[in-house]
Coordinates of C-alpha atoms (C1' of nucleotides) in Angstrom, one line a residue:
Chain A
M12 CA 98.1 98.0 102.2
K13 CA 98.0 94.3 102.5
S14 CA 98.1 92.8 105.9
E15 CA 101.4 91.6 107.2
I16 CA 102.9 88.4 106.0
N17 CA 101.9 86.1 108.7
N18 CA 104.5 85.1 111.1
E19 CA 102.7 82.2 112.6
L20 CA 102.4 79.9 109.6
P21 CA 104.1 76.5 109.1
V22 CA 107.3 76.6 107.2
G23 CA 105.8 74.8 104.2
T24 CA 103.1 77.4 103.9
R25 CA 105.6 80.2 104.2
A26 CA 107.8 78.7 101.6
L27 CA 104.8 78.4 99.2
I28 CA 104.0 82.1 99.8
L29 CA 107.5 83.1 99.2
S30 CA 107.6 81.2 95.9
K31 CA 104.3 82.8 94.8
L32 CA 105.7 86.2 95.4
Y33 CA 108.9 85.3 93.7
Y34 CA 107.3 83.9 90.6
G35 CA 104.9 86.7 90.5
A36 CA 107.7 89.2 90.3
L37 CA 109.6 87.0 87.8
S38 CA 106.8 86.6 85.3
K39 CA 106.1 90.3 85.5
S40 CA 109.7 91.0 84.7
L41 CA 109.6 88.6 81.7
D42 CA 106.3 89.8 80.4
N43 CA 107.5 90.3 76.9
L44 CA 109.0 86.9 76.3
D45 CA 107.4 84.3 74.0
V46 CA 107.2 81.7 76.7
E47 CA 105.2 82.4 79.8
R48 CA 106.1 79.7 82.2
Y49 CA 108.5 76.9 83.0
Y50 CA 111.3 79.4 83.6
S51 CA 112.8 77.3 86.2
V52 CA 113.2 74.4 83.8
L53 CA 115.0 76.7 81.3
F54 CA 117.2 78.0 84.2
F55 CA 118.1 74.5 85.1
L56 CA 118.8 73.5 81.5
Y57 CA 121.0 76.6 81.1
N58 CA 123.3 75.2 83.8
H59 CA 123.0 71.6 82.8
Q60 CA 123.1 71.4 79.1
N61 CA 122.4 68.1 77.5
C62 CA 121.1 66.2 80.6
C63 CA 118.3 63.8 80.3
Q64 CA 114.7 64.4 81.4
Q65 CA 114.9 62.4 84.6
V66 CA 117.6 64.6 86.0
V67 CA 115.4 67.7 85.5
C68 CA 112.5 65.9 87.1
D69 CA 114.5 64.9 90.1
N70 CA 116.1 68.3 90.7
L71 CA 113.0 70.3 90.2
R72 CA 110.6 67.8 91.7
I73 CA 108.4 67.7 88.7
D74 CA 106.6 64.5 87.7
K75 CA 107.9 62.9 84.6
T76 CA 104.5 62.9 82.8
A77 CA 104.2 66.6 83.5
M78 CA 107.7 67.1 82.2
V79 CA 106.7 65.7 78.9
K80 CA 104.2 68.5 78.5
V81 CA 106.6 71.1 79.7
L82 CA 109.2 70.0 77.1
D83 CA 106.6 69.7 74.4
Y84 CA 105.7 73.3 75.1
L85 CA 109.3 74.5 75.1
S86 CA 110.0 72.5 72.0
K87 CA 107.1 73.9 70.1
A88 CA 108.3 77.4 71.1
G89 CA 111.7 76.5 69.6
Y90 CA 113.6 76.7 72.9
I91 CA 114.8 73.1 73.2
E92 CA 115.7 70.1 71.2
R93 CA 115.5 66.4 72.2
T94 CA 118.1 63.9 71.1
T95 CA 118.5 60.2 72.0
N96 CA 121.4 59.2 74.1
P97 CA 123.3 56.7 71.9
A98 CA 124.8 55.1 75.0
D99 CA 121.4 54.4 76.5
R100 CA 118.7 54.8 73.9
R101 CA 116.0 55.1 76.5
E102 CA 117.3 58.5 77.6
H103 CA 116.5 61.7 75.8
F104 CA 119.0 64.4 76.1
I105 CA 117.6 67.9 76.3
R106 CA 119.5 70.8 74.9
L107 CA 118.7 74.4 74.6
S108 CA 118.5 75.6 71.0
K109 CA 120.4 78.6 69.9
K110 CA 117.2 80.7 70.3
G111 CA 116.5 79.0 73.6
E112 CA 119.9 79.8 74.9
K113 CA 119.7 83.4 73.9
Q114 CA 116.3 83.8 75.6
T115 CA 117.2 81.8 78.6
K116 CA 120.2 84.1 79.2
K117 CA 117.7 86.8 79.8
I118 CA 115.7 84.6 82.1
V119 CA 118.7 83.7 84.1
Q120 CA 119.4 87.4 84.5
S121 CA 115.9 88.0 85.7
F122 CA 116.3 85.2 88.2
D123 CA 119.6 86.7 89.4
S124 CA 118.2 90.2 89.7
I125 CA 115.2 89.1 91.7
D126 CA 117.3 87.0 94.0
E127 CA 119.4 90.0 94.6
K128 CA 116.4 92.2 95.4
A129 CA 114.9 89.5 97.5
F130 CA 117.9 89.6 99.8
L131 CA 118.1 93.3 100.1
N132 CA 119.1 94.4 103.6
I133 CA 120.0 90.9 104.6
S134 CA 123.6 90.3 105.6
E135 CA 125.8 87.9 103.7
G136 CA 126.0 85.7 106.8
E137 CA 122.3 85.5 107.3
R138 CA 121.8 84.8 103.6
K139 CA 124.3 81.9 103.8
T140 CA 122.6 80.5 106.9
F141 CA 119.2 80.9 105.3
L142 CA 120.2 78.9 102.2
K143 CA 122.0 76.3 104.2
V144 CA 119.0 75.7 106.4
M145 CA 116.7 75.6 103.4
Q146 CA 118.8 72.9 101.9
L147 CA 118.7 71.0 105.2
V148 CA 115.0 71.3 105.6
C149 CA 114.5 70.0 102.1
K150 CA 116.8 67.1 102.9
N151 CA 114.9 66.3 106.2
L152 CA 111.6 66.4 104.4
D153 CA 112.8 64.3 101.6
S154 CA 114.1 61.6 103.8
L155 CA 111.1 61.4 106.1
P156 CA 110.2 57.7 106.2
S157 CA 106.5 57.6 105.5
D158 CA 105.9 55.7 108.7
D159 CA 106.9 58.8 110.6
L160 CA 104.0 60.6 109.1
F161 CA 101.2 58.6 110.7
F162 CA 101.4 59.7 114.2
N163 CA 97.9 60.8 115.1
Y164 CA 96.2 58.1 113.2
K165 CA 96.5 54.4 112.9
K166 CA 98.2 53.6 109.6
T167 CA 95.7 52.6 107.0
K168 CA 96.8 51.6 103.5
A169 CA 100.0 53.7 103.5
K170 CA 100.0 54.2 99.7
N171 CA 103.4 55.3 98.8
Chain B
M23 CA 118.5 57.5 95.3
K24 CA 117.3 60.8 94.0
S25 CA 120.0 63.2 92.9
E26 CA 120.9 65.9 95.4
I27 CA 118.6 68.8 96.0
N28 CA 120.2 71.3 93.8
N29 CA 122.2 74.0 95.5
E30 CA 122.4 76.3 92.5
L31 CA 118.7 77.1 92.1
P32 CA 117.1 80.6 92.6
V33 CA 115.6 81.1 96.0
G34 CA 112.1 81.1 94.7
T35 CA 112.6 77.8 93.0
R36 CA 114.0 76.3 96.1
A37 CA 111.1 77.6 98.2
L38 CA 108.7 76.0 95.8
I39 CA 110.5 72.6 96.0
L40 CA 110.5 72.9 99.8
S41 CA 106.8 73.5 99.8
K42 CA 106.2 70.6 97.5
L43 CA 108.1 68.2 99.8
Y44 CA 106.4 69.7 102.8
Y45 CA 102.8 69.4 101.5
G46 CA 103.6 65.9 100.1
A47 CA 104.5 64.8 103.6
L48 CA 101.6 66.6 105.1
S49 CA 98.9 65.1 102.9
K50 CA 100.4 61.7 103.4
S51 CA 100.1 62.1 107.1
L52 CA 96.5 63.2 106.8
D53 CA 95.6 60.5 104.4
N54 CA 92.5 59.4 106.2
L55 CA 90.8 62.8 106.7
D56 CA 87.6 63.6 104.7
V57 CA 89.2 66.7 103.2
E58 CA 92.2 66.3 101.0
R59 CA 93.5 69.8 100.6
Y60 CA 93.4 73.4 101.7
Y61 CA 94.9 72.4 105.0
S62 CA 96.7 75.7 105.2
V63 CA 93.4 77.5 105.0
L64 CA 92.0 75.4 107.9
F65 CA 95.2 76.0 109.8
F66 CA 94.8 79.8 109.4
L67 CA 91.1 79.7 110.4
Y68 CA 92.0 77.8 113.5
N69 CA 94.1 80.7 114.6
H70 CA 91.9 83.4 113.3
Q71 CA 88.3 82.4 114.0
N72 CA 85.7 84.5 112.5
C73 CA 87.8 86.6 110.1
C74 CA 86.5 87.6 106.7
Q75 CA 87.6 86.1 103.5
Q76 CA 89.8 88.9 102.4
V77 CA 92.0 88.4 105.4
V78 CA 92.6 84.8 104.5
C79 CA 93.3 85.7 101.0
D80 CA 95.8 88.4 101.9
N81 CA 97.6 86.2 104.4
L82 CA 97.9 83.1 102.3
R83 CA 98.2 84.9 99.0
I84 CA 95.3 83.1 97.5
D85 CA 93.2 84.9 94.9
K86 CA 89.8 85.8 96.1
T87 CA 88.0 84.0 93.3
A88 CA 90.0 80.8 94.1
M89 CA 89.0 81.3 97.8
V90 CA 85.4 81.1 97.0
K91 CA 85.9 77.6 95.6
V92 CA 88.0 76.6 98.6
L93 CA 85.3 77.7 101.0
D94 CA 82.6 76.1 98.9
Y95 CA 84.5 72.9 99.2
L96 CA 85.1 73.2 103.0
S97 CA 81.6 74.3 103.5
K98 CA 80.2 71.3 101.6
A99 CA 82.5 69.1 103.8
G100 CA 80.9 70.6 106.8
Y101 CA 84.1 72.2 108.1
I102 CA 83.1 75.9 107.9
E103 CA 80.2 78.3 108.1
R104 CA 79.8 81.6 106.5
T105 CA 77.9 84.5 108.2
T106 CA 77.5 88.1 107.1
N107 CA 79.2 90.8 109.1
P108 CA 76.3 93.0 110.3
A109 CA 78.6 96.0 110.6
D110 CA 79.7 95.7 107.0
R111 CA 77.3 93.5 105.1
R112 CA 79.7 93.0 102.2
E113 CA 82.0 90.9 104.4
H114 CA 81.4 87.3 105.2
F115 CA 82.8 85.9 108.4
I116 CA 84.3 82.4 108.2
R117 CA 84.1 80.2 111.2
L118 CA 85.1 76.6 111.7
S119 CA 82.1 74.4 112.6
K120 CA 82.3 72.1 115.5
K121 CA 83.4 69.3 113.2
G122 CA 85.8 71.6 111.4
E123 CA 87.4 72.6 114.6
K124 CA 87.8 69.0 115.8
Q125 CA 89.4 67.9 112.5
T126 CA 91.5 71.0 112.2
K127 CA 93.0 70.3 115.5
K128 CA 94.5 67.2 114.0
I129 CA 95.6 69.1 111.0
V130 CA 97.4 71.6 113.2
Q131 CA 99.1 68.8 115.0
S132 CA 100.3 67.4 111.7
F133 CA 101.7 70.7 110.7
D134 CA 103.5 71.1 114.0
S135 CA 104.9 67.6 113.8
I136 CA 106.2 68.0 110.3
D137 CA 107.7 71.4 111.1
E138 CA 109.5 69.7 113.9
K139 CA 110.8 67.0 111.7
A140 CA 111.8 69.5 109.1
F141 CA 114.1 71.3 111.5
L142 CA 115.8 68.2 112.8
N143 CA 119.5 68.7 113.4
I144 CA 119.1 72.5 113.0
S145 CA 120.1 74.7 115.9
E146 CA 117.6 77.0 117.5
G147 CA 119.6 80.0 116.4
E148 CA 119.8 78.9 112.8
R149 CA 116.1 78.1 112.8
K150 CA 115.3 81.6 114.1
T151 CA 117.6 83.2 111.5
F152 CA 116.0 81.1 108.8
L153 CA 112.5 82.2 109.7
K154 CA 113.4 85.8 110.1
V155 CA 115.1 85.9 106.7
M156 CA 112.2 84.1 105.1
Q157 CA 110.0 86.8 106.5
L158 CA 112.3 89.6 105.2
V159 CA 112.6 88.0 101.7
C160 CA 108.8 87.9 101.5
K161 CA 108.6 91.5 102.5
N162 CA 111.2 92.5 100.0
L163 CA 109.5 90.6 97.2
D164 CA 106.1 92.0 98.2
S165 CA 107.2 95.5 98.1
L166 CA 109.1 95.3 94.8
P167 CA 107.9 98.3 92.7
S168 CA 107.0 96.9 89.4
D169 CA 109.3 99.3 87.7
D170 CA 112.2 97.5 89.3
L171 CA 111.3 94.4 87.4
F172 CA 111.9 95.7 84.0
F173 CA 115.6 95.9 83.8
N174 CA 116.6 94.1 80.7
Y175 CA 113.7 95.2 78.6
K176 CA 112.0 98.4 77.9
K177 CA 108.9 98.7 79.8
T178 CA 105.8 97.7 77.8
K179 CA 102.4 97.9 79.3
A180 CA 103.3 97.2 82.9
K181 CA 100.0 95.7 83.8
N182 CA 99.7 95.6 87.6
Chain C
dT16 C1' 74.3 112.1 96.0
dA17 C1' 77.0 110.3 92.2
dA18 C1' 81.3 108.0 91.6
dA19 C1' 84.7 105.0 93.2
dA20 C1' 86.1 101.3 95.9
dT21 C1' 85.5 96.9 98.3
dA22 C1' 83.9 92.0 99.4
dG23 C1' 82.4 88.4 97.5
dT24 C1' 80.4 85.6 93.5
dT25 C1' 79.9 83.4 88.9
dG26 C1' 81.1 81.1 84.7
dA27 C1' 84.2 80.1 81.1
dC28 C1' 88.5 78.6 80.2
dA29 C1' 93.5 77.4 80.6
dA30 C1' 96.8 75.0 83.2
dA31 C1' 98.5 71.8 86.7
dT32 C1' 98.4 67.2 88.7
dA33 C1' 97.6 62.4 89.2
dT34 C1' 96.8 57.8 87.4
dA35 C1' 97.1 54.0 84.6
dA36 C1' 98.6 51.8 80.8
dC37 C1' 101.8 51.6 77.4
dT38 C1' 106.6 51.2 74.3
dA39 C1' 111.3 50.6 74.0
dA40 C1' 115.6 49.8 76.0
dT41 C1' 118.5 48.2 79.5
dT42 C1' 119.9 45.6 83.6
dC43 C1' 119.4 41.9 86.8
dT44 C1' 119.0 37.0 88.0
dT45 C1' 119.9 32.6 87.6
Chain D
dA14 C1' 122.0 33.7 77.5
dA15 C1' 116.8 33.8 78.3
dG16 C1' 113.3 35.7 80.9
dA17 C1' 112.0 38.9 84.5
dA18 C1' 112.3 43.3 86.3
dT19 C1' 113.5 48.0 86.0
dT20 C1' 114.0 52.4 83.8
dA21 C1' 113.1 56.5 80.5
dG22 C1' 109.9 58.4 78.3
dT23 C1' 105.1 58.8 76.2
dT24 C1' 100.0 58.8 75.8
dA25 C1' 95.4 59.3 77.3
dT26 C1' 92.2 60.5 80.6
dA27 C1' 90.2 62.7 84.5
dT28 C1' 90.3 65.8 88.2
dT29 C1' 91.8 69.8 90.3
dT30 C1' 93.5 74.3 90.3
dG31 C1' 94.2 78.9 88.8
dT32 C1' 93.0 82.9 86.0
dC33 C1' 90.1 86.3 84.0
dA34 C1' 86.4 89.3 83.0
dA35 C1' 82.1 90.6 84.3
dC36 C1' 78.8 90.9 87.8
dT37 C1' 75.9 92.1 92.5
dA38 C1' 75.7 94.3 96.7
dT39 C1' 77.4 97.3 99.9
dT40 C1' 80.2 101.0 101.7
dT41 C1' 83.2 104.9 101.3
dT42 C1' 84.7 109.2 99.0
dA43 C1' 84.6 113.5 97.2

DNA sequence: TAAAATAGTTGACAAATATAACTAATTCTT
DNA sequence: AAGAATTAGTTATATTTGTCAACTATTTTA
């Protein structure tokens, strides 16, 4: 038996642990797919067909240079296609291919099923509160002015 | 302005995003320390002096081979010391050095401060519920029997 | 006491992340 | 309308991180 999941950890650390457990379960459940990662990108694309890369980056907090590699990988696996937005030719639309869509459907099902299991024995109200607070915490963290962050030190170079 | 933090993402993905934002803020606030990562390990050691490696691994869900490298890094930086448990000579106790303790105190303060800012405008009750549910979700995910994970596929090898 | 399990380590490798410099296209400024 | 600045995406590189199998040393178990 593992020791208890620690109750005294900062919220960021707990969130990281939660995501580790979650993605561990997810990738186990999707063991026999021909892509082994970037499920969340596929999930996002499933719900946002034909959006451009930057939108994916912003929503999933993935760096744009990393995103290039993710999409190269998914493209090589035949899951996605890139097309140029004629209205703004800098942008590349990302679309799931027929194969990508079919496989991503299973991925979405896996996500849904694990979400469901994750909230077992938790009331609908608590679940709602949880998700609402999670949203707010993200918003708070996202809008932290970087000056706020230097409290026990004098500000040095403040690279941001 | 970034687009909204997406409300339709699976809980694991949201938790990952939360932790990214959190650790981004944290490392910015600790910019001028001579260690640049593994803050959560130091945080944990601060509250659990002289525990052995496996306990840290279990609590923070870090692989034991990764932990070796983490501790090598922290040891080289002069933050920690390893000693053998005389009662069970397989175990290595990890202790913060004097320097490590002094620096980690600042790290703990940073964690606390960011936690506080993260929960701005969130009521005490909601915060409590949030943390309780987070705990439960982790527990649910942790105890998922791996059979539960193969629902849309026939079970293959089920390596676990 | 032999076999199994546990704590920790090593080395090789794959993957993630960060940075800077770059192209191409668009928008802003005057 | 020209030039500057910005934006989307890419490339290349380097560093860090995570994963895996195999290993030592020690303790537990059967």
